[in-house]
Tab-separated table of C-alpha atoms in Angstrom:
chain	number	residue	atom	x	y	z
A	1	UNK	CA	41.956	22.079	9.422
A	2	UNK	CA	42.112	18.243	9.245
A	3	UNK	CA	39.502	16.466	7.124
A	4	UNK	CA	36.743	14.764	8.653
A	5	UNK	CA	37.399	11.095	9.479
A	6	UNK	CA	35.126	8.232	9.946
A	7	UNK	CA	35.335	7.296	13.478
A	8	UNK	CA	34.961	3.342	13.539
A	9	UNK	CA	34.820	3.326	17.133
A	10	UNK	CA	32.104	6.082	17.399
A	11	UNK	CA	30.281	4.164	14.580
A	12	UNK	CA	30.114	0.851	16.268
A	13	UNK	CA	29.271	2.243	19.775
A	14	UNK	CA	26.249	3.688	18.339
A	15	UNK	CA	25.383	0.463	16.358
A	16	UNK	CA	25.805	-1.708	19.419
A	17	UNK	CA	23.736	0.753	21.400
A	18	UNK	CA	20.947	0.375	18.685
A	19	UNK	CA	20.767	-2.782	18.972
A	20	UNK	CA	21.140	-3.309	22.270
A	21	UNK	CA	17.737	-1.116	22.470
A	22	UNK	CA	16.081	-3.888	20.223
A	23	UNK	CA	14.982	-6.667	21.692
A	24	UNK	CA	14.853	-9.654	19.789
A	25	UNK	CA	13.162	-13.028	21.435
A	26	UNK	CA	15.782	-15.678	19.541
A	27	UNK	CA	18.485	-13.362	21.423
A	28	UNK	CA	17.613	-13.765	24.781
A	29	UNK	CA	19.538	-16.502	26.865
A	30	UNK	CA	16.705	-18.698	27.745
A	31	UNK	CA	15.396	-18.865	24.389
A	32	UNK	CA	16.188	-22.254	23.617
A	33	UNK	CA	13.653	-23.182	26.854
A	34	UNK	CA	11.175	-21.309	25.164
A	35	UNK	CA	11.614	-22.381	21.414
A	36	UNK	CA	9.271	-25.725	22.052
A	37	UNK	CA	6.626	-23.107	23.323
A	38	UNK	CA	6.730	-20.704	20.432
A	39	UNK	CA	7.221	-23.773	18.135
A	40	UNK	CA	3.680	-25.400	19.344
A	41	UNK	CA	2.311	-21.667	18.659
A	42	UNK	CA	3.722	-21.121	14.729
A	43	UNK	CA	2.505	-24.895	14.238
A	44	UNK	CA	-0.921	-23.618	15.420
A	45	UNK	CA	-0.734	-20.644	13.058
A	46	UNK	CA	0.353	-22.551	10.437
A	47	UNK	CA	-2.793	-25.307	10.861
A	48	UNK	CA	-5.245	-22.068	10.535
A	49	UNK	CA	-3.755	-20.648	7.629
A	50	UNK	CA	-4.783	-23.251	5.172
A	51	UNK	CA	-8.241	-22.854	3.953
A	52	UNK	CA	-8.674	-26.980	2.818
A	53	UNK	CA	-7.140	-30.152	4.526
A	54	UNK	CA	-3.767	-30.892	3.533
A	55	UNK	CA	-1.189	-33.273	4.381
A	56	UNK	CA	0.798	-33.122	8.095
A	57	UNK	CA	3.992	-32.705	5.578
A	58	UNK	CA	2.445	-29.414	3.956
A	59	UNK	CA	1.970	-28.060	7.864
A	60	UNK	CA	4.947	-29.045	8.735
A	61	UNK	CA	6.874	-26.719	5.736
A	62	UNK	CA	4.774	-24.063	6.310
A	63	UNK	CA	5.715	-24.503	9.949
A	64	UNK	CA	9.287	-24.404	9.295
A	65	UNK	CA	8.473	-21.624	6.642
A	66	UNK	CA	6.804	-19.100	9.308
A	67	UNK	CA	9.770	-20.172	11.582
A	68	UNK	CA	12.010	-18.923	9.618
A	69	UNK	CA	10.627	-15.931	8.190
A	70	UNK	CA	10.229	-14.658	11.921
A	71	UNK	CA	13.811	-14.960	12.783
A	72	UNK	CA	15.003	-13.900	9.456
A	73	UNK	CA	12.921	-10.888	9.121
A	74	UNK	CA	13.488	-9.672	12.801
A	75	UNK	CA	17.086	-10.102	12.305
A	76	UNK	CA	16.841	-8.300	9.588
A	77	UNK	CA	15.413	-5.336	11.044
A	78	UNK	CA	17.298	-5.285	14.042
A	79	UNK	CA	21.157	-5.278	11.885
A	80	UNK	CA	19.146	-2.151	9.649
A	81	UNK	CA	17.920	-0.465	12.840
A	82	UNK	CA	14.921	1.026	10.851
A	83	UNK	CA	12.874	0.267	7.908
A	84	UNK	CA	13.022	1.555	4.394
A	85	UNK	CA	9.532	2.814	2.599
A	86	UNK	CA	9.247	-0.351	0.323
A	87	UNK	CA	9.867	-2.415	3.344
A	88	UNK	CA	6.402	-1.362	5.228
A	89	UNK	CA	4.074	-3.895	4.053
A	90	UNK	CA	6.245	-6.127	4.873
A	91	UNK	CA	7.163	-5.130	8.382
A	92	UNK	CA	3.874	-4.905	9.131
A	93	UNK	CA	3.040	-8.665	7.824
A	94	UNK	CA	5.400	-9.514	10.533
A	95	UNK	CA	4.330	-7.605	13.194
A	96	UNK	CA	0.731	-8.970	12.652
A	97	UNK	CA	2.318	-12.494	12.622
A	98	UNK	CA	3.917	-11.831	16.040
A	99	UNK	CA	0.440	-10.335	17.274
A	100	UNK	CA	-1.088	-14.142	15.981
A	101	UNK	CA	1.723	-15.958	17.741
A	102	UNK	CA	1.206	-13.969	21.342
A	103	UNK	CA	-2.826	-15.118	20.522
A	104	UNK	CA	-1.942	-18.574	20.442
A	105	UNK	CA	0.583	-18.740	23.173
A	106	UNK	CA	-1.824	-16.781	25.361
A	107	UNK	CA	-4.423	-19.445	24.854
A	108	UNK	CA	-2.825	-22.558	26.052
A	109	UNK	CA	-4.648	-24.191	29.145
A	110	UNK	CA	-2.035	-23.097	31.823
A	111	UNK	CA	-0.285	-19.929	32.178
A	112	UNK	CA	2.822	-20.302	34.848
A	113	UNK	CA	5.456	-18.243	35.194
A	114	UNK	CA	7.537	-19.625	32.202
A	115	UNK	CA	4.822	-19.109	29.615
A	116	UNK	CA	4.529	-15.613	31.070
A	117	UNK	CA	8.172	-14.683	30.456
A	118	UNK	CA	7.559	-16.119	26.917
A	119	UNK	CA	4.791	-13.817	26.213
A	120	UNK	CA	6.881	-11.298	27.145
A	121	UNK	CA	9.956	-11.931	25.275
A	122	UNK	CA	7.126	-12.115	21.969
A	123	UNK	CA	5.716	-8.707	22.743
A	124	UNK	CA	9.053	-6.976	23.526
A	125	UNK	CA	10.119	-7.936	20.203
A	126	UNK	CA	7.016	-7.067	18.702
A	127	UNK	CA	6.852	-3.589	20.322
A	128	UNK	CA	10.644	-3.257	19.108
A	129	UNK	CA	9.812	-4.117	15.559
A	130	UNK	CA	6.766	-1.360	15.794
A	131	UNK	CA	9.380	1.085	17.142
A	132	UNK	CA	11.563	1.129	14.201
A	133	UNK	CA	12.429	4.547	12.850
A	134	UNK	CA	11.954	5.312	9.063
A	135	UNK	CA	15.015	5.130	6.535
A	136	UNK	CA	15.850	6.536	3.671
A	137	UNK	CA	16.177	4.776	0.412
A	138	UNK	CA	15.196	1.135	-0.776
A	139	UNK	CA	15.581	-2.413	1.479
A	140	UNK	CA	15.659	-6.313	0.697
A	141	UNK	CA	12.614	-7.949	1.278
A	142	UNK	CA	12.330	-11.379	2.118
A	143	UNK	CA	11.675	-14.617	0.084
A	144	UNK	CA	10.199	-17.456	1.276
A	145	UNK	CA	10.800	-20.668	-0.353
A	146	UNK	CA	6.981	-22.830	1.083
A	147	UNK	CA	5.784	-22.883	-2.936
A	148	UNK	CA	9.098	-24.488	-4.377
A	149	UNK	CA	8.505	-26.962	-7.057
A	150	UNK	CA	10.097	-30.327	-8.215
A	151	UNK	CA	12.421	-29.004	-11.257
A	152	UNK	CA	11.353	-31.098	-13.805
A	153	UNK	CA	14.787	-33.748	-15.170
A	154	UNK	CA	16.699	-33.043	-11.724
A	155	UNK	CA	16.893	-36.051	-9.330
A	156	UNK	CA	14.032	-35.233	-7.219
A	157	UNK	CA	11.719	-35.443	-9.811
A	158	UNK	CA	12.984	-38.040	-11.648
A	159	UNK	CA	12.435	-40.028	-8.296
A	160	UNK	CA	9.128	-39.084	-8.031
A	161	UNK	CA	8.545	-40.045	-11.544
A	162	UNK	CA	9.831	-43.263	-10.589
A	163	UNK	CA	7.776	-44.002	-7.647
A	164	UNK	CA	4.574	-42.196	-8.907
A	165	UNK	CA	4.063	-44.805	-11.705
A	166	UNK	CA	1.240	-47.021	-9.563
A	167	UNK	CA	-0.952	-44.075	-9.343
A	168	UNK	CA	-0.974	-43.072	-12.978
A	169	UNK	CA	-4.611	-43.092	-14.537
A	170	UNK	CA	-2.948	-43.427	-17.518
A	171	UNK	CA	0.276	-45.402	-17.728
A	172	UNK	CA	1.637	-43.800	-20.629
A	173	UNK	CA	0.680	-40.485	-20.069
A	174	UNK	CA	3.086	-38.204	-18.223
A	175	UNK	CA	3.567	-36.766	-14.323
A	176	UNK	CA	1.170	-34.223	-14.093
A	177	UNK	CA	-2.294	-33.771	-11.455
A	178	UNK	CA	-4.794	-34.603	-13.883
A	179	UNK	CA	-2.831	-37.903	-14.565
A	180	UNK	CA	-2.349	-39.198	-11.338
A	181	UNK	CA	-4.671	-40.148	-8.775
A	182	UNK	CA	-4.875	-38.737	-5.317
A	183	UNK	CA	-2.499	-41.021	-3.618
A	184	UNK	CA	-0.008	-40.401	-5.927
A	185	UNK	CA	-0.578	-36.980	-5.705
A	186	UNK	CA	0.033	-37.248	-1.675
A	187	UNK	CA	3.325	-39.382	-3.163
A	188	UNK	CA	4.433	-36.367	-5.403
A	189	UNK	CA	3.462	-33.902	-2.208
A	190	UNK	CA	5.492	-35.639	0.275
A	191	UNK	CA	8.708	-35.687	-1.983
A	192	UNK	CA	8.377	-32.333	-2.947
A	193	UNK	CA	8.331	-31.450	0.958
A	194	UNK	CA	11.453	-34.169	1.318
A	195	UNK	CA	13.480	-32.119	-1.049
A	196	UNK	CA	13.345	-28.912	0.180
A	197	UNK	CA	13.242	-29.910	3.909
A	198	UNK	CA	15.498	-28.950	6.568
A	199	UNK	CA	16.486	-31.849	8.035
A	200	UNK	CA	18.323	-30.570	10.948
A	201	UNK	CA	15.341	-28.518	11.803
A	202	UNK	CA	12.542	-31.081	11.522
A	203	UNK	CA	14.440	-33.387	14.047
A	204	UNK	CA	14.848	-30.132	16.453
A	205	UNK	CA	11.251	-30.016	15.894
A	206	UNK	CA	10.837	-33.314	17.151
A	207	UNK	CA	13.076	-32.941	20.074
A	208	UNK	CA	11.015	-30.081	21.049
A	209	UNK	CA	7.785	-31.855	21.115
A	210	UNK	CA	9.061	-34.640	22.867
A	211	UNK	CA	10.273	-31.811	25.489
A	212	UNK	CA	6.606	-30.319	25.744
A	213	UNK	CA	5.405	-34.134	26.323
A	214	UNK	CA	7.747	-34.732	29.617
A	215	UNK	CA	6.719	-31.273	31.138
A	216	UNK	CA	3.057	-32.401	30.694
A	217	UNK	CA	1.102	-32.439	33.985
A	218	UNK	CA	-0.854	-35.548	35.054
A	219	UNK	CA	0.267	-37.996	32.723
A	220	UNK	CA	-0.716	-41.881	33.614
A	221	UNK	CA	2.678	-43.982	32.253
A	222	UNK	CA	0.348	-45.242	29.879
A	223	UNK	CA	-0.569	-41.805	28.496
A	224	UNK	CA	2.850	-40.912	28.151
A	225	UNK	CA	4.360	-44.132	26.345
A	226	UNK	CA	1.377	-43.375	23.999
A	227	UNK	CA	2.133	-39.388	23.707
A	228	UNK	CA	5.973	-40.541	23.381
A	229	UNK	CA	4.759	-43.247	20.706
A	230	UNK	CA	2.433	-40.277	18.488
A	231	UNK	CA	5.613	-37.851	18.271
A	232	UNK	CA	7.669	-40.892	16.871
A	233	UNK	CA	5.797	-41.925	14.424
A	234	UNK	CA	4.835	-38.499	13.719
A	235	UNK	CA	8.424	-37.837	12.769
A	236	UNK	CA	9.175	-41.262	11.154
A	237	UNK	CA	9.708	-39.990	7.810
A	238	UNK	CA	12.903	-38.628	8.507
A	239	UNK	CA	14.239	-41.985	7.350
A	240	UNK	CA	13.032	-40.317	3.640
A	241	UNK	CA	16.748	-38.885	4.603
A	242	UNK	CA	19.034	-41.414	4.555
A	243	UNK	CA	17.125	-43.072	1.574
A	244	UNK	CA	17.440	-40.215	-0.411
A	245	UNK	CA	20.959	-39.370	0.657
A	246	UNK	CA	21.958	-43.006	-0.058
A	247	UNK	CA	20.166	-43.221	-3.447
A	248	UNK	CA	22.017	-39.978	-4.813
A	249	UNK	CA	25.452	-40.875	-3.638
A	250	UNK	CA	25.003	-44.378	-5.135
A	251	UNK	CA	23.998	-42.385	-8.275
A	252	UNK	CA	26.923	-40.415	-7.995
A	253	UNK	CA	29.568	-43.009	-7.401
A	254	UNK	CA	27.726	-44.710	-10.748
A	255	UNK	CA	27.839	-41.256	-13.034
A	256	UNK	CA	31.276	-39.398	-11.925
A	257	UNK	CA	33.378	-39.334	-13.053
A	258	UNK	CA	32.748	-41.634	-16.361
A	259	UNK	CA	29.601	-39.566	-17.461
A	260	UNK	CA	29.800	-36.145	-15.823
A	261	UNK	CA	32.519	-33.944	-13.836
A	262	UNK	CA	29.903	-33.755	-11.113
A	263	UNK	CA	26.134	-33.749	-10.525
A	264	UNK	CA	23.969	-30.969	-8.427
A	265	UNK	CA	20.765	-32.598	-6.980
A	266	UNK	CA	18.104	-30.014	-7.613
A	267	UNK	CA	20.158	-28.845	-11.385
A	268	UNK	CA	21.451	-31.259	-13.549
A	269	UNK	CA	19.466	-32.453	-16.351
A	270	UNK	CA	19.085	-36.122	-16.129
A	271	UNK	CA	17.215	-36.810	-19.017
A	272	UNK	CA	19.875	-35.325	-21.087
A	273	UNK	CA	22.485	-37.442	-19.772
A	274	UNK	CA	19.948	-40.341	-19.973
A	275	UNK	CA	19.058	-39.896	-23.661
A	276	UNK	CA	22.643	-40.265	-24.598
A	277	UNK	CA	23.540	-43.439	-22.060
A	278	UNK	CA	20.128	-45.228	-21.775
A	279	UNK	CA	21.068	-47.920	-19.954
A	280	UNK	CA	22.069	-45.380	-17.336
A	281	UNK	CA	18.138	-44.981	-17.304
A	282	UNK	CA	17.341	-48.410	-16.422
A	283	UNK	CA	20.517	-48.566	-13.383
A	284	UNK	CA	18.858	-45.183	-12.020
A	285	UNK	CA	15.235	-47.300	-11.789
A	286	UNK	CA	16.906	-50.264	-10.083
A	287	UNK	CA	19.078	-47.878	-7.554
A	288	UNK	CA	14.809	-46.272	-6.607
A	289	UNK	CA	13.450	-50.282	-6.369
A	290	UNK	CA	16.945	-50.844	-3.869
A	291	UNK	CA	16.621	-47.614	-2.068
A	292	UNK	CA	12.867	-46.947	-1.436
A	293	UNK	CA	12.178	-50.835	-0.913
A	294	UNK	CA	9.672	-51.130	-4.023
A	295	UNK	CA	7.466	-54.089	-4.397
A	296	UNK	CA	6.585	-55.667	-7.771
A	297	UNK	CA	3.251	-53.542	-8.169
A	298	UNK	CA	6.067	-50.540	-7.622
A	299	UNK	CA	4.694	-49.371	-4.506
A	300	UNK	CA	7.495	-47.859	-1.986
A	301	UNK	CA	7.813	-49.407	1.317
A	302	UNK	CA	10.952	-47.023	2.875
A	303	UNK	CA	8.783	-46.613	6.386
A	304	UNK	CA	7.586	-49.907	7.017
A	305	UNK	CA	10.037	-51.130	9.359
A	306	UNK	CA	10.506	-48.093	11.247
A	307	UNK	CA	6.780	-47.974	12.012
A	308	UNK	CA	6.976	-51.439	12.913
A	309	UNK	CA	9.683	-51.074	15.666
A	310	UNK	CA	8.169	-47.624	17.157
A	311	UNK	CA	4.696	-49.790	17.752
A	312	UNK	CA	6.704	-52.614	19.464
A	313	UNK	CA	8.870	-50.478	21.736
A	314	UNK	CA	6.258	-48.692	23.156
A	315	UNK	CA	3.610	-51.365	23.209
A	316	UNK	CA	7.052	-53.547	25.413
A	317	UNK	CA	6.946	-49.886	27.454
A	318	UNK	CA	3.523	-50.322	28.237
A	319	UNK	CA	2.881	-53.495	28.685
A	320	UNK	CA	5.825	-53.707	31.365
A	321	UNK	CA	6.235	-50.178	32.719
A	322	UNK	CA	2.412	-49.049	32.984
């Protein structure tokens, strides 16, 4: 009698079948048409699950956060095909956050035909989640990453250590919230977001709003320019990008490799390397001052222009296409 073989082909059949059975919302074809939708939904979620006003930037991460907790987590579950025991609490988390996102999608203004396939490519996932059979043994959970901090010596802080020096109460004390005021501590908020921000998906996000703007009913050309205008300058920052790319290969460039073999952004310990070349101290300050555009009070002026040519373009659009 032959041992008993592991039949890949038997194996995968009944893997594809399982998952084929689970349906997931960022798998269906037309997803892409409905991301803007469910984006304008998690962004709504993500506005009612702060408890004080914050800063746009904060929604934003948590936006991006609950984004990708939803598509990680479902994926997740769909490649296990079940759900462990210490895995429960989770899965149900998730579930309820799918629940919250069907409650704000239900409750825009207009309900056509495309916003009804999108609530039903939410709850079809959601029902699939609730479906999952138990397993047997112990599964990953997930970790978000919404309460990363500035690691104190890397580059990011160092720049915000830079730039928070206006808004010290006192000048010689150090970085930290009972020593700066609250402008710097909207400074030190924004470049914490800046730092662990995914680019690539904050501009989608953009594109996506500016999507749900052109499919807007009833629009006068003026209301549109100044819709168009909002979601520009709404998304402005993203020039935080370039500067902050720019600044650390210019660091780079000035460090490797005389000083060090190489440099990680959110790792290496500047200070270190500062305290035995301090004059690389003082060349880090003046690459800030070049990159972020400071002043002589040392106040950072990076958005400025940008701002500047959003409110003429669209006050040119209006003035001449209204």
């Amino acid at each position: 009698m032959k041992p008993h073989q592991y039949d890949f082909k038997e194996a995968a059949y009944h893997r594809l079948k399982r998952e084929q059975a689970f349906q997931n919302v960022f798998d269906f074809p037309d997803f892409v048409e409905m991301r803007p939708v469910i984006r304008e939904a998690v962004q709504t979620i993500a506005r009612q699950g702060v408890d004080h006003p914050v800063l746009p930037v904060q929604v934003e991460r948590l936006t991006i956060e609950l984004e990708r907790q939803l598509e990680r987590e479902t994926r997740k579950y769909q490649s296990q095909g079940g759900v462990y025991p210490n895995q429960k609490n989770e899965l149900g988390n998730l579930t309820r956050l799918y629940t919250r996102l069907l409650q704000a999608i239900s409750q825009r203004p207009i309900i056509d035909q495309e916003i009804e396939d999108i609530i039903y490519a939410v709850n079809q996932t959601r029902l699939s989640l609730s479906k999952l059979p138990p397993l047997v043994g112990s599964g990953k959970l997930y970790e978000d990453g919404h309460d990363r901090e500035l690691q104190p010596h890397t580059f990011y802080y160092l720049i915000a250590q830079h730039l928070v020096r206006p808004y010290l109460i006192d000048q010689a004390g150090a970085m930290v919230p009972q020593n700066v005021n609250k402008e710097g501590r909207q400074l030190v908020a924004r470049l914490t977001v800046y730092a662990y921000r995914d680019w690539d998906a904050y501009l989608t996000h953009q594109y996506d709003e500016q999507h749900n703007i052109k499919n807007r009913r009833g629009l006068t050309s003026r209301e549109y320019y100044n819709q168009l205008e909002t979601n520009e300058l709404k998304y402005v920052d993203h020039a935080y990008a370039d500067v902050l790319a720019d600044c650390f290969t210019d660091f780079t460039h000035l460090v490797v490799p005389n000083y060090l073999d190489h440099v990680d952004i959110m790792t290496t310990n500047l200070d270190e390397l500062f305290r035995h070349a301090p004059l690389l101290r003082i060349k880090f300050g003046q690459l800030v001052d070049q990159h972020f555009l400071v002043d002589d009070q040392g106040h950072e002026h990076v958005l400025d222009a940008p701002v500047k040519d959003i409110r003429q373009k669209y006050q040119y659009y209006r003035e001449h296409f209204s």
